Amino acid sequence: MLGLSKSMSLRPRTAVGLFPSTRPSGVIVSPKSLVQTKCSSSSGSKNGRVAITTQGGEGVFGSGGPMKMSPDRNPCSSVGLRRELMPKHVAAILDGNRRWAQVHGKELDYDAFCYGYLDLADLCIKWGIPTLTCFIFSTENWKRTKEANNLLFGQFKQCLENSSVNFTRKGIKVSVLGEKTELPKDLQEAINQVEDETKSNSKLELNFAVNYGGKWDVVEAIRNMSKKAKAKEIKLQDVDEALMDQLLSTSGLRVSDPDLMIRTGGDQRVSNFLIWQMSHTEFYFTDVYGPDFAEPHFIDALRWFQQCDRLFGK
Amino acid sequence: FLSVVDLRRRRRLGGFSDLPSPPSHPVFSSLHPLLLLQEVAFCKACEMEKGKDSRNTLISTLRNFAWNCLLGILSVGPIPDHIAFIMDGNRRYAKIHNLKEGAGHKLGFAALMSMLRYCYELNVKYVTIYAFSIDNFKRRPEEVKSLMELIREKIEGLIREESIVNQYGVRVHFIGDLKLLDETVRLAAEKAMAATSGNSNAVLSICIAYTSTNEIVNAVQQSCEEKWDEFRILDSCGGAYGLTRYVGIGENGENLIGLEDIERHMYMKVGPAPDIVIRTSGETRLSNFLLWQSGCSFLYSPSALWPEIDLRHLVWAVLNFQRDQAYMEKKKKIL
């Protein structure tokens, strides 16, 4: 009667329920995408295709498992996607790991977090996205407990070592962005090894942001500027946006600026991730917890992205 | 101005055809929260615009009571210190309603004035708006010219005695590369900044000819110049620093420009980081707005176009921010 959505809760969400232009709870989608995406009005329903999941983070799509693809020559059209509108660079923050563990009564574990990014990498290869940047550890995450950080570093190192053969087989070039010198020595060695082994691969640029911050990246660019200045004089007038682009940690990528950023877990913020590079990036926020983020959710994100009107200020 | 307000309110409120006279039915005519908020907003806006009490003291008292209740509810949680607005959707609004070019922006200005009043009534101390981006210069020259003309006209209106900035004691800052503006607009902006420099209750930062990347580059340049000047003075006093005319580099090759130096030279040093960034029209991108400052900001994107934004969107943004804050506090304790 009061028009309140069942999905309203104490978790951070976008506006729902009270306002005529209601969106599925938890997802910021442009009004146009509501026409295309079939959304169930009751969250948690397993009958409709929904862009978001319930409070508990259950993946909801048809049977609840990964969508079965028809053996179509053009898989994009079968799911309403257009190959020419695919993002060239996707940034991802698979947040919600801790809450997912609490909901499922499990101990905190970052395996699902790390391997979730590798599954996302597979999806990017499948859907023809050449660059994926994943946020593993922020410069601000040092505030967490030492045990949690050591657990993350240890499991991430294990993930890299276990997957190095697959990286080569799948043509994935791995790079790590961030201040590596502050990381544990064994992790640094594992990073150097996997970067070295995969440097000539070209199917997918897979970047892990470890001990990374957008502000750190800008300060590092100035440090790089100083080094270049020492080699050949740079005048003050040479400092412009184009020079900064060349000196940031993403300068070596095919496309340095992400077209789409996906953040799971319900938090609607950028959290100091690629701040310079994401000036015109489209943000897709979803309530799905990171470990539950699967292909159907990714396709929904891509479908939403393809309907965005990207004007770049015009 | 009043006819523009009239058009907007007629469309939204439907049956209330006489404006700005208050409606004839009691304030609490519907229990629907949406209509209740509309009523409160409408009544409060009428009082604030007219600047005098309604003829009916009982209804006026009830309106004030409703407004105070709303303030009371919102004050249970933290009120954001700083809200930033990306005013998107003016052109789309004009197109949808078959209005002539430029009308959307005029209605958008009316919406802005309403939102500023609500913010200052809610004790939000800092408000930042994205008025014109450097990227917007890529638009058609006629559109840019008419926008600049509208901006100049409205800036001049800001410093009149009866304007909102004087009513609420708001200090105005114009943030951006003002050298890119026409001289008339730039002079109007400088005059407005000077005229309001004595105000101290609240701050309005108007981002014009602004992009975040331009702001960062400018801060880097300013930091380098400052360091260069410091070392030049020290060297002239016999400090023997072995100055090299390099950008930001010291004698031993160490990096001299740090985070604090950059933040000290940002245009937006006039206020804290935004607590909420609201972008209307459902688009979820920052478009080179406050990239440096909005790392921890709550991003809220109602689908309403900017001329349609109203108190209910602001209230909803604040409520969501408060829930988000509670969640962040809880998260900090766990970590």
XYZ file of C-alpha atoms in Angstrom:
649
model
C 0.000 0.000 0.000
C 2.783 2.346 0.866
C 4.713 1.184 -2.154
C 7.616 -0.086 -0.067
C 9.720 -2.699 -1.764
C 10.333 -5.993 0.015
C 13.952 -5.547 -0.772
C 14.355 -2.418 1.389
C 16.770 -3.129 4.175
C 19.498 -1.579 6.216
C 22.127 -2.397 3.596
C 23.325 0.398 1.398
C 21.155 0.447 -1.707
C 19.963 2.768 -4.404
C 16.551 4.362 -4.151
C 13.727 1.897 -4.542
C 10.132 1.462 -3.611
C 8.965 4.982 -2.854
C 9.621 6.531 -6.189
C 7.781 5.928 -9.439
C 10.984 5.309 -11.393
C 11.821 2.175 -9.443
C 14.846 0.159 -10.347
C 15.666 -3.356 -9.220
C 17.031 -2.912 -5.744
C 20.735 -2.508 -5.370
C 21.633 -1.930 -9.001
C 22.103 1.454 -10.498
C 20.892 0.942 -14.032
C 19.946 3.549 -16.573
C 16.186 3.717 -17.250
C 16.718 2.379 -20.768
C 18.114 -0.915 -19.530
C 14.967 -1.623 -17.526
C 13.117 -2.147 -20.774
C 15.601 -4.742 -21.952
C 16.329 -6.615 -18.739
C 13.522 -8.801 -17.510
C 13.501 -8.253 -13.779
C 11.446 -10.084 -11.239
C 9.594 -7.747 -8.917
C 10.156 -9.956 -5.897
C 13.774 -10.254 -5.034
C 14.961 -13.746 -4.438
C 12.643 -15.278 -6.996
C 14.165 -18.065 -8.962
C 11.680 -17.718 -11.786
C 12.676 -14.501 -13.478
C 15.995 -13.259 -14.724
C 17.101 -10.623 -12.268
C 20.014 -8.285 -12.414
C 20.605 -8.503 -8.657
C 20.368 -11.034 -5.919
C 18.795 -11.241 -2.517
C 20.215 -10.049 0.752
C 21.863 -13.397 1.218
C 23.734 -13.065 -2.027
C 22.270 -16.106 -3.699
C 22.893 -16.170 -7.389
C 19.563 -16.142 -9.137
C 19.288 -16.975 -12.770
C 17.020 -19.682 -14.119
C 18.177 -22.808 -12.307
C 20.667 -20.825 -10.241
C 23.680 -22.149 -12.104
C 25.665 -20.764 -15.020
C 23.587 -20.064 -18.086
C 23.883 -22.712 -20.744
C 24.905 -21.177 -24.045
C 23.331 -22.362 -27.251
C 25.943 -23.469 -29.795
C 25.454 -20.281 -31.768
C 28.021 -18.881 -34.161
C 27.325 -15.497 -32.698
C 26.970 -16.002 -28.944
C 26.657 -12.252 -28.418
C 23.358 -11.916 -30.242
C 21.839 -14.868 -28.395
C 22.102 -12.907 -25.141
C 21.280 -9.496 -26.572
C 24.860 -8.224 -26.780
C 26.674 -6.557 -29.659
C 30.296 -7.412 -30.211
C 31.202 -3.941 -31.457
C 29.900 -2.379 -28.218
C 31.910 -4.584 -25.867
C 33.982 -2.623 -23.366
C 37.686 -2.689 -24.175
C 38.781 -2.487 -20.563
C 36.798 -3.711 -17.570
C 37.754 -2.883 -13.985
C 36.359 -5.097 -11.241
C 36.050 -4.969 -7.460
C 34.658 -8.318 -6.297
C 33.664 -7.059 -2.880
C 31.522 -8.804 -0.272
C 33.786 -11.737 0.481
C 33.604 -11.367 4.239
C 29.816 -10.938 4.263
C 29.406 -13.946 1.963
C 31.443 -16.031 4.408
C 29.303 -14.825 7.331
C 26.061 -15.615 5.507
C 27.266 -19.112 4.635
C 28.670 -19.739 8.098
C 32.212 -20.130 6.805
C 35.576 -18.910 8.021
C 37.080 -15.936 6.219
C 38.777 -17.227 3.126
C 40.120 -15.334 0.121
C 40.309 -18.296 -2.250
C 36.882 -17.564 -3.691
C 37.947 -13.908 -4.004
C 41.142 -14.658 -5.943
C 39.701 -17.399 -8.154
C 36.634 -15.255 -8.751
C 38.863 -12.856 -10.649
C 40.307 -15.722 -12.689
C 36.770 -16.829 -13.606
C 36.094 -13.241 -14.632
C 39.247 -13.340 -16.768
C 37.869 -16.428 -18.541
C 34.621 -14.581 -19.177
C 36.502 -11.609 -20.607
C 38.337 -13.910 -23.020
C 35.035 -15.551 -23.958
C 33.278 -12.240 -24.613
C 36.196 -10.604 -26.394
C 37.248 -8.080 -23.754
C 40.998 -7.518 -24.082
C 41.840 -5.954 -20.681
C 40.696 -6.679 -17.142
C 41.948 -4.913 -14.033
C 41.143 -6.444 -10.655
C 41.357 -4.752 -7.269
C 43.015 -7.139 -4.868
C 44.439 -4.888 -2.139
C 44.198 -1.137 -1.650
C 46.801 1.128 -0.015
C 44.104 1.761 2.586
C 43.645 -1.918 3.415
C 46.756 -1.902 5.631
C 44.312 -0.759 8.355
C 42.925 -4.318 8.400
C 44.281 -6.856 10.851
C 47.664 -8.380 10.110
C 46.139 -11.886 10.129
C 43.564 -10.983 7.458
C 46.206 -9.331 5.268
C 48.645 -12.222 5.607
C 45.854 -14.659 4.757
C 45.037 -12.653 1.621
C 48.664 -12.361 0.529
C 49.262 -16.060 1.138
C 46.178 -17.185 -0.777
C 46.805 -14.764 -3.621
C 50.370 -16.054 -3.953
C 49.070 -19.620 -4.001
C 46.494 -18.684 -6.636
C 49.172 -17.152 -8.875
C 51.454 -20.161 -8.548
C 48.672 -22.675 -9.188
C 47.405 -20.798 -12.221
C 50.674 -19.965 -13.990
C 50.329 -22.903 -16.407
C 46.773 -21.851 -17.244
C 47.838 -18.272 -17.837
C 50.276 -19.426 -20.492
C 47.800 -21.862 -22.022
C 45.063 -19.245 -22.261
C 47.345 -16.469 -23.506
C 46.898 -14.260 -20.429
C 49.490 -11.612 -19.722
C 49.608 -10.905 -15.987
C 50.762 -7.580 -14.572
C 50.644 -6.298 -11.048
C 49.990 -2.595 -10.447
C 50.877 -1.115 -7.097
C 53.698 -0.592 -4.628
C 55.174 -4.097 -4.704
C 58.153 -3.328 -2.471
C 55.908 -3.188 0.631
C 54.509 -6.677 0.020
C 55.911 -9.865 1.628
C 59.050 -11.055 -0.140
C 57.619 -14.421 -1.198
C 54.638 -12.704 -2.824
C 56.955 -10.305 -4.639
C 58.925 -13.273 -6.000
C 55.768 -15.049 -7.126
C 54.579 -11.851 -8.841
C 57.902 -11.331 -10.621
C 57.916 -14.933 -11.786
C 54.389 -14.924 -13.193
C 54.920 -11.533 -14.862
C 58.075 -12.817 -16.469
C 56.502 -16.086 -17.641
C 53.466 -14.386 -19.178
C 54.952 -11.215 -20.648
C 54.684 -12.345 -24.244
C 51.030 -13.447 -24.024
C 48.452 -11.291 -25.732
C 44.922 -12.735 -25.544
C 44.042 -10.916 -22.349
C 45.831 -8.292 -20.263
C 45.033 -9.326 -16.692
C 46.101 -6.706 -14.179
C 46.015 -7.189 -10.449
C 46.036 -3.995 -8.377
C 47.906 -5.028 -5.234
C 48.835 -2.367 -2.681
C 47.428 0.105 -5.172
C 45.709 3.462 -4.726
C 44.611 6.030 -7.271
C 46.381 8.806 -5.373
C 49.500 6.659 -5.030
C 49.441 6.216 -8.824
C 49.462 9.987 -9.400
C 52.313 10.543 -6.918
C 54.261 7.730 -8.594
C 53.672 9.374 -11.971
C 55.329 12.504 -10.595
C 58.255 10.365 -9.404
C 58.519 8.932 -12.934
C 58.332 12.463 -14.289
C 61.285 13.414 -12.092
C 63.327 10.481 -13.382
C 62.555 11.399 -16.985
C 63.436 14.996 -16.181
C 66.831 13.884 -14.900
C 67.528 12.214 -18.212
C 66.409 15.137 -20.328
C 65.125 18.405 -18.992
C 61.351 18.748 -18.736
C 60.059 22.252 -18.269
C 57.096 23.037 -16.089
C 55.052 23.773 -19.205
C 55.545 20.173 -20.387
C 53.415 18.861 -17.532
C 49.964 18.216 -18.931
C 47.276 15.522 -18.937
C 48.831 13.643 -21.845
C 52.161 13.396 -20.027
C 50.429 12.153 -16.876
C 48.648 9.474 -18.940
C 52.019 8.234 -20.144
C 53.491 8.054 -16.661
C 50.701 6.289 -14.766
C 50.953 2.588 -14.000
C 48.356 1.789 -16.686
C 50.304 3.477 -19.479
C 51.549 0.183 -20.895
C 48.043 -1.224 -21.431
C 46.317 -1.331 -24.804
C 43.487 0.750 -23.358
C 44.471 2.452 -20.120
C 41.076 3.848 -19.137
C 38.383 1.361 -18.089
C 35.086 1.607 -19.989
C 33.168 -0.289 -17.311
C 33.731 -0.815 -13.617
C 31.827 -3.600 -11.856
C 31.614 -3.551 -8.066
C 29.865 -6.357 -6.228
C 28.805 -6.446 -2.598
C 26.513 -3.432 -2.579
C 28.997 -0.666 -1.721
C 28.477 2.280 -4.060
C 31.861 3.936 -4.079
C 35.085 3.984 -6.061
C 37.387 3.413 -3.044
C 40.427 5.135 -4.557
C 40.654 2.710 -7.502
C 42.100 4.080 -10.761
C 40.825 7.564 -9.995
C 42.591 9.306 -12.891
C 41.757 6.567 -15.367
C 38.048 6.294 -14.468
C 37.063 9.839 -15.419
C 34.424 8.610 -17.902
C 33.997 5.024 -16.755
C 30.468 3.670 -16.346
C 29.963 2.250 -12.840
C 27.865 -0.884 -12.403
C 27.059 -1.637 -8.753
C 25.363 -4.856 -7.755
C 24.324 -6.379 -4.433
C 25.621 -9.790 -5.504
C 28.514 -10.842 -3.283
C 31.832 -11.404 -5.045
C 31.926 -15.219 -4.705
C 28.449 -15.412 -6.247
C 29.216 -13.196 -9.236
C 28.860 -15.492 -12.234
C 28.382 -15.328 -15.992
C 24.702 -14.303 -15.913
C 25.536 -11.328 -13.718
C 28.432 -10.418 -15.988
C 26.190 -10.569 -19.041
C 23.682 -8.317 -17.296
C 26.496 -5.847 -16.598
C 27.590 -5.950 -20.237
C 24.039 -5.554 -21.466
C 23.568 -2.557 -19.185
C 26.871 -1.071 -20.372
C 25.934 -1.423 -24.012
C 22.861 0.713 -23.481
C 24.739 3.583 -21.853
C 24.918 6.787 -23.828
C 28.604 7.665 -23.581
C 28.889 11.329 -24.427
C 32.280 12.177 -22.848
C 31.003 15.651 -22.017
C 29.455 16.489 -25.382
C 11.766 32.920 -12.864
C 8.338 32.402 -11.270
C 6.800 31.194 -14.542
C 9.585 28.644 -14.851
C 8.942 27.464 -11.292
C 5.220 27.418 -12.059
C 5.655 25.139 -15.082
C 7.752 22.703 -13.096
C 5.430 22.536 -10.132
C 2.290 22.260 -12.245
C 3.669 19.245 -13.997
C 4.718 17.543 -10.795
C 1.843 18.365 -8.496
C -0.928 17.978 -11.023
C -4.102 19.310 -9.434
C -2.716 22.408 -7.734
C -3.366 24.985 -10.357
C -2.919 28.179 -8.346
C 0.629 28.964 -7.428
C 2.193 29.981 -5.158
C -0.960 30.005 -2.942
C -1.022 27.020 -0.611
C -3.339 24.111 -1.365
C -6.807 24.202 0.176
C -6.738 20.713 1.626
C -4.964 19.748 4.858
C -1.270 18.995 4.635
C -1.588 15.363 5.669
C -4.022 14.422 2.939
C -2.298 11.206 2.091
C -0.295 8.719 4.026
C 1.821 7.901 0.995
C 5.357 8.990 1.953
C 5.960 10.261 -1.558
C 2.998 12.627 -1.477
C 3.792 13.615 2.084
C 7.297 14.627 1.093
C 5.944 16.504 -1.911
C 3.522 18.343 0.369
C 6.247 19.236 2.846
C 8.565 20.349 0.055
C 5.869 22.349 -1.683
C 4.734 24.044 1.508
C 8.233 24.791 2.665
C 9.207 26.079 -0.760
C 6.176 28.360 -0.853
C 7.051 29.814 2.526
C 10.674 30.238 1.675
C 9.891 31.821 -1.712
C 7.176 34.105 -0.445
C 9.085 34.927 2.717
C 5.984 35.420 4.790
C 3.495 33.256 6.640
C 0.393 31.931 5.017
C -2.910 33.491 5.804
C -3.910 30.315 7.632
C -1.821 30.133 10.813
C -2.961 26.580 11.647
C -1.803 25.202 8.290
C 1.428 27.168 8.579
C 2.016 25.669 12.010
C 1.278 22.185 10.693
C 3.690 22.700 7.804
C 6.451 23.835 10.125
C 5.700 20.880 12.360
C 5.962 18.504 9.390
C 9.239 20.097 8.324
C 10.641 19.910 11.855
C 9.576 16.246 12.062
C 11.454 15.561 8.863
C 14.527 17.349 10.187
C 14.207 15.410 13.428
C 14.075 12.082 11.589
C 17.102 12.931 9.489
C 19.056 14.266 12.448
C 18.943 10.859 14.167
C 21.771 9.866 11.882
C 24.758 11.883 10.662
C 23.908 14.751 8.329
C 26.438 14.842 5.484
C 28.910 17.675 5.677
C 29.363 17.961 1.939
C 27.063 16.998 -0.939
C 28.150 17.266 -4.561
C 25.709 17.398 -7.475
C 26.214 16.499 -11.120
C 23.267 18.290 -12.707
C 22.596 15.943 -15.599
C 19.482 15.778 -17.761
C 18.585 19.400 -18.578
C 18.750 18.931 -22.339
C 16.875 15.643 -22.172
C 14.150 17.268 -20.065
C 13.691 20.039 -22.647
C 13.540 17.472 -25.455
C 10.996 15.267 -23.683
C 8.725 18.231 -22.932
C 9.170 19.864 -26.342
C 10.651 22.985 -24.827
C 12.915 25.306 -26.781
C 16.675 24.976 -26.486
C 17.972 26.489 -23.290
C 14.676 26.134 -21.410
C 15.903 22.922 -19.817
C 18.870 24.724 -18.292
C 16.655 27.524 -16.950
C 14.424 24.957 -15.273
C 17.561 23.262 -14.065
C 18.630 26.488 -12.387
C 15.279 26.667 -10.583
C 15.801 23.091 -9.412
C 19.280 24.028 -8.225
C 17.959 26.898 -6.122
C 15.429 24.547 -4.495
C 18.075 21.953 -3.763
C 20.416 24.548 -2.268
C 17.653 25.763 0.045
C 16.897 22.220 1.184
C 20.591 21.505 1.742
C 21.169 24.630 3.796
C 17.946 24.057 5.766
C 19.241 20.566 6.530
C 22.525 22.116 7.780
C 24.640 20.687 4.996
C 27.614 23.033 5.220
C 29.312 22.392 1.860
C 27.593 22.012 -1.493
C 29.481 21.564 -4.755
C 27.878 21.645 -8.180
C 29.225 20.668 -11.581
C 28.076 23.631 -13.646
C 30.301 23.359 -16.731
C 33.046 20.906 -17.616
C 36.058 21.648 -19.821
C 34.751 18.749 -21.950
C 31.506 20.695 -22.468
C 33.394 23.187 -24.639
C 33.213 20.434 -27.302
C 29.466 21.134 -27.663
C 28.057 23.297 -30.446
C 29.348 26.884 -30.187
C 25.796 28.314 -30.051
C 24.924 26.031 -27.145
C 28.117 26.913 -25.287
C 27.490 30.619 -25.878
C 23.919 30.487 -24.581
C 25.014 28.446 -21.555
C 27.738 30.952 -20.749
C 25.225 33.771 -21.057
C 22.848 32.007 -18.678
C 25.690 31.305 -16.242
C 26.794 34.948 -16.277
C 23.233 36.136 -15.688
C 22.739 33.751 -12.766
C 26.119 34.574 -11.205
C 25.157 38.258 -11.215
C 21.844 37.298 -9.610
C 23.670 35.484 -6.819
C 25.115 38.641 -5.330
C 21.857 40.527 -5.126
C 20.703 41.198 -1.613
C 17.656 38.925 -1.758
C 19.550 35.999 -3.185
C 19.972 32.668 -1.488
C 23.657 33.218 -0.757
C 22.923 36.244 1.366
C 19.874 34.640 2.950
C 21.917 31.718 4.227
C 25.331 33.399 4.573
C 26.930 31.301 1.837
C 30.460 31.895 0.634
C 30.777 31.175 -3.089
C 33.864 29.729 -4.748
C 34.289 29.243 -8.481
C 36.388 26.163 -9.033
C 38.166 25.478 -12.305
C 40.437 26.967 -14.920
C 38.721 30.351 -15.011
C 41.137 31.576 -17.706
C 39.185 29.410 -20.180
C 36.031 31.455 -19.621
C 34.897 34.585 -21.444
C 36.069 37.703 -19.710
C 32.507 38.769 -18.774
C 31.812 35.455 -17.066
C 35.176 35.403 -15.339
C 34.742 38.952 -14.054
C 31.237 38.136 -12.792
C 32.638 35.087 -10.995
C 35.458 37.060 -9.389
C 33.019 39.737 -8.322
C 30.713 37.132 -6.742
C 33.620 35.533 -4.892
C 34.722 38.901 -3.549
C 31.172 39.907 -2.580
C 30.577 36.715 -0.603
C 34.028 36.369 0.944
C 32.704 37.598 4.287
C 30.005 34.904 4.499
C 30.786 31.965 6.725
C 27.684 29.878 7.409
C 28.028 27.627 4.401
C 30.077 27.163 1.242
C 28.931 26.776 -2.349
C 31.590 25.568 -4.778
C 30.592 26.035 -8.396
C 32.774 23.941 -10.692
C 33.032 25.786 -13.983
C 35.590 25.134 -16.748
C 36.574 22.273 -14.481
C 37.760 18.731 -14.847
C 39.447 16.686 -12.182
C 42.387 15.795 -14.402
C 42.962 19.494 -15.113
C 42.773 20.161 -11.371
C 45.378 17.475 -10.607
C 47.769 18.688 -13.326
C 47.401 22.256 -12.070
C 48.153 21.083 -8.507
C 51.269 19.245 -9.739
C 52.467 22.348 -11.610
C 51.833 24.584 -8.607
C 53.649 22.139 -6.311
C 56.671 22.047 -8.618
C 56.755 25.845 -8.849
C 56.556 26.132 -5.076
C 59.430 23.689 -4.579
C 61.463 25.463 -7.256
C 60.884 28.827 -5.520
C 61.834 27.376 -2.111
C 65.106 25.963 -3.365
C 65.915 29.090 -5.339
C 65.610 31.158 -2.151
C 67.698 28.683 -0.175
C 70.301 28.564 -2.907
C 70.510 32.363 -3.039
C 71.241 32.307 0.708
C 74.244 30.099 0.100
C 72.462 26.841 0.809
C 74.502 25.189 -1.949
C 71.676 22.884 -2.873
C 73.066 22.334 -6.331
C 69.819 23.284 -7.905
C 68.863 21.532 -11.004
C 66.103 22.948 -13.056
C 64.144 19.755 -13.027
C 60.585 19.175 -12.166
C 60.142 18.177 -8.552
C 63.511 16.521 -8.078
C 66.030 17.087 -5.340
C 69.820 16.953 -5.328
C 69.922 13.257 -4.541
C 67.164 12.429 -6.998
C 64.533 12.022 -4.291
C 60.933 12.836 -5.041
C 60.074 16.159 -3.492
C 56.411 16.366 -4.393
C 54.253 14.370 -2.022
C 50.558 13.782 -1.511
C 50.265 16.710 0.904
C 51.796 19.111 -1.617
C 49.295 18.114 -4.290
C 46.320 18.318 -1.935
C 47.415 21.752 -0.785
C 47.211 23.045 -4.341
C 43.930 21.451 -5.402
C 41.142 23.866 -6.333
C 38.817 21.938 -4.016
C 40.925 22.497 -0.895
C 38.150 24.917 0.157
C 36.187 22.033 1.671
C 36.331 18.420 2.831
C 35.808 15.426 0.539
C 32.174 14.981 -0.480
C 30.112 12.564 1.601
C 27.598 12.021 -1.192
C 27.895 12.561 -4.942
C 24.468 12.756 -6.563
C 24.194 12.445 -10.327
C 20.704 12.734 -11.770
C 19.276 11.121 -14.903
C 20.391 7.636 -13.937
C 23.859 7.883 -15.465
C 26.503 6.308 -13.235
C 29.768 7.921 -14.145
C 31.699 10.817 -12.648
C 32.538 12.531 -15.961
C 35.849 13.846 -14.614
C 34.252 15.404 -11.526
C 36.000 15.293 -8.139
C 37.871 12.098 -9.045
C 40.560 12.820 -6.449
C 38.110 13.760 -3.682
C 35.316 11.217 -4.186
C 37.262 8.032 -3.472
C 35.215 7.319 -0.351
C 32.034 9.167 -1.332
C 28.681 7.444 -1.498
C 27.553 7.576 -5.131
C 23.833 7.994 -5.643
C 22.178 8.096 -9.035
C 18.422 8.714 -9.127
C 16.829 8.275 -12.527
C 15.064 11.658 -12.314
C 16.397 14.280 -14.706
C 17.956 17.319 -13.030
C 14.940 19.685 -13.434
C 12.825 16.967 -11.750
C 15.004 16.595 -8.673
C 13.251 17.400 -5.442
C 13.361 17.094 -1.665
C 12.435 13.406 -1.752
C 15.568 12.571 -3.743
C 17.717 14.501 -1.295
C 16.040 12.854 1.707
C 16.498 9.437 0.149
C 20.166 10.178 -0.597
C 20.727 11.266 3.017
C 18.920 8.204 4.411
C 20.979 5.885 2.202
C 24.137 7.735 3.224
C 23.228 7.259 6.892
C 22.672 3.531 6.382
C 25.942 3.345 4.505
C 27.744 5.168 7.325
C 26.329 2.759 9.899
C 27.511 -0.151 7.766
C 30.993 1.409 7.315
C 31.317 1.947 11.082
C 30.354 -1.674 11.655
C 32.884 -2.775 9.031
C 35.679 -0.754 10.686
C 34.991 -2.448 14.029
C 35.154 -5.925 12.447
C 38.404 -5.093 10.678
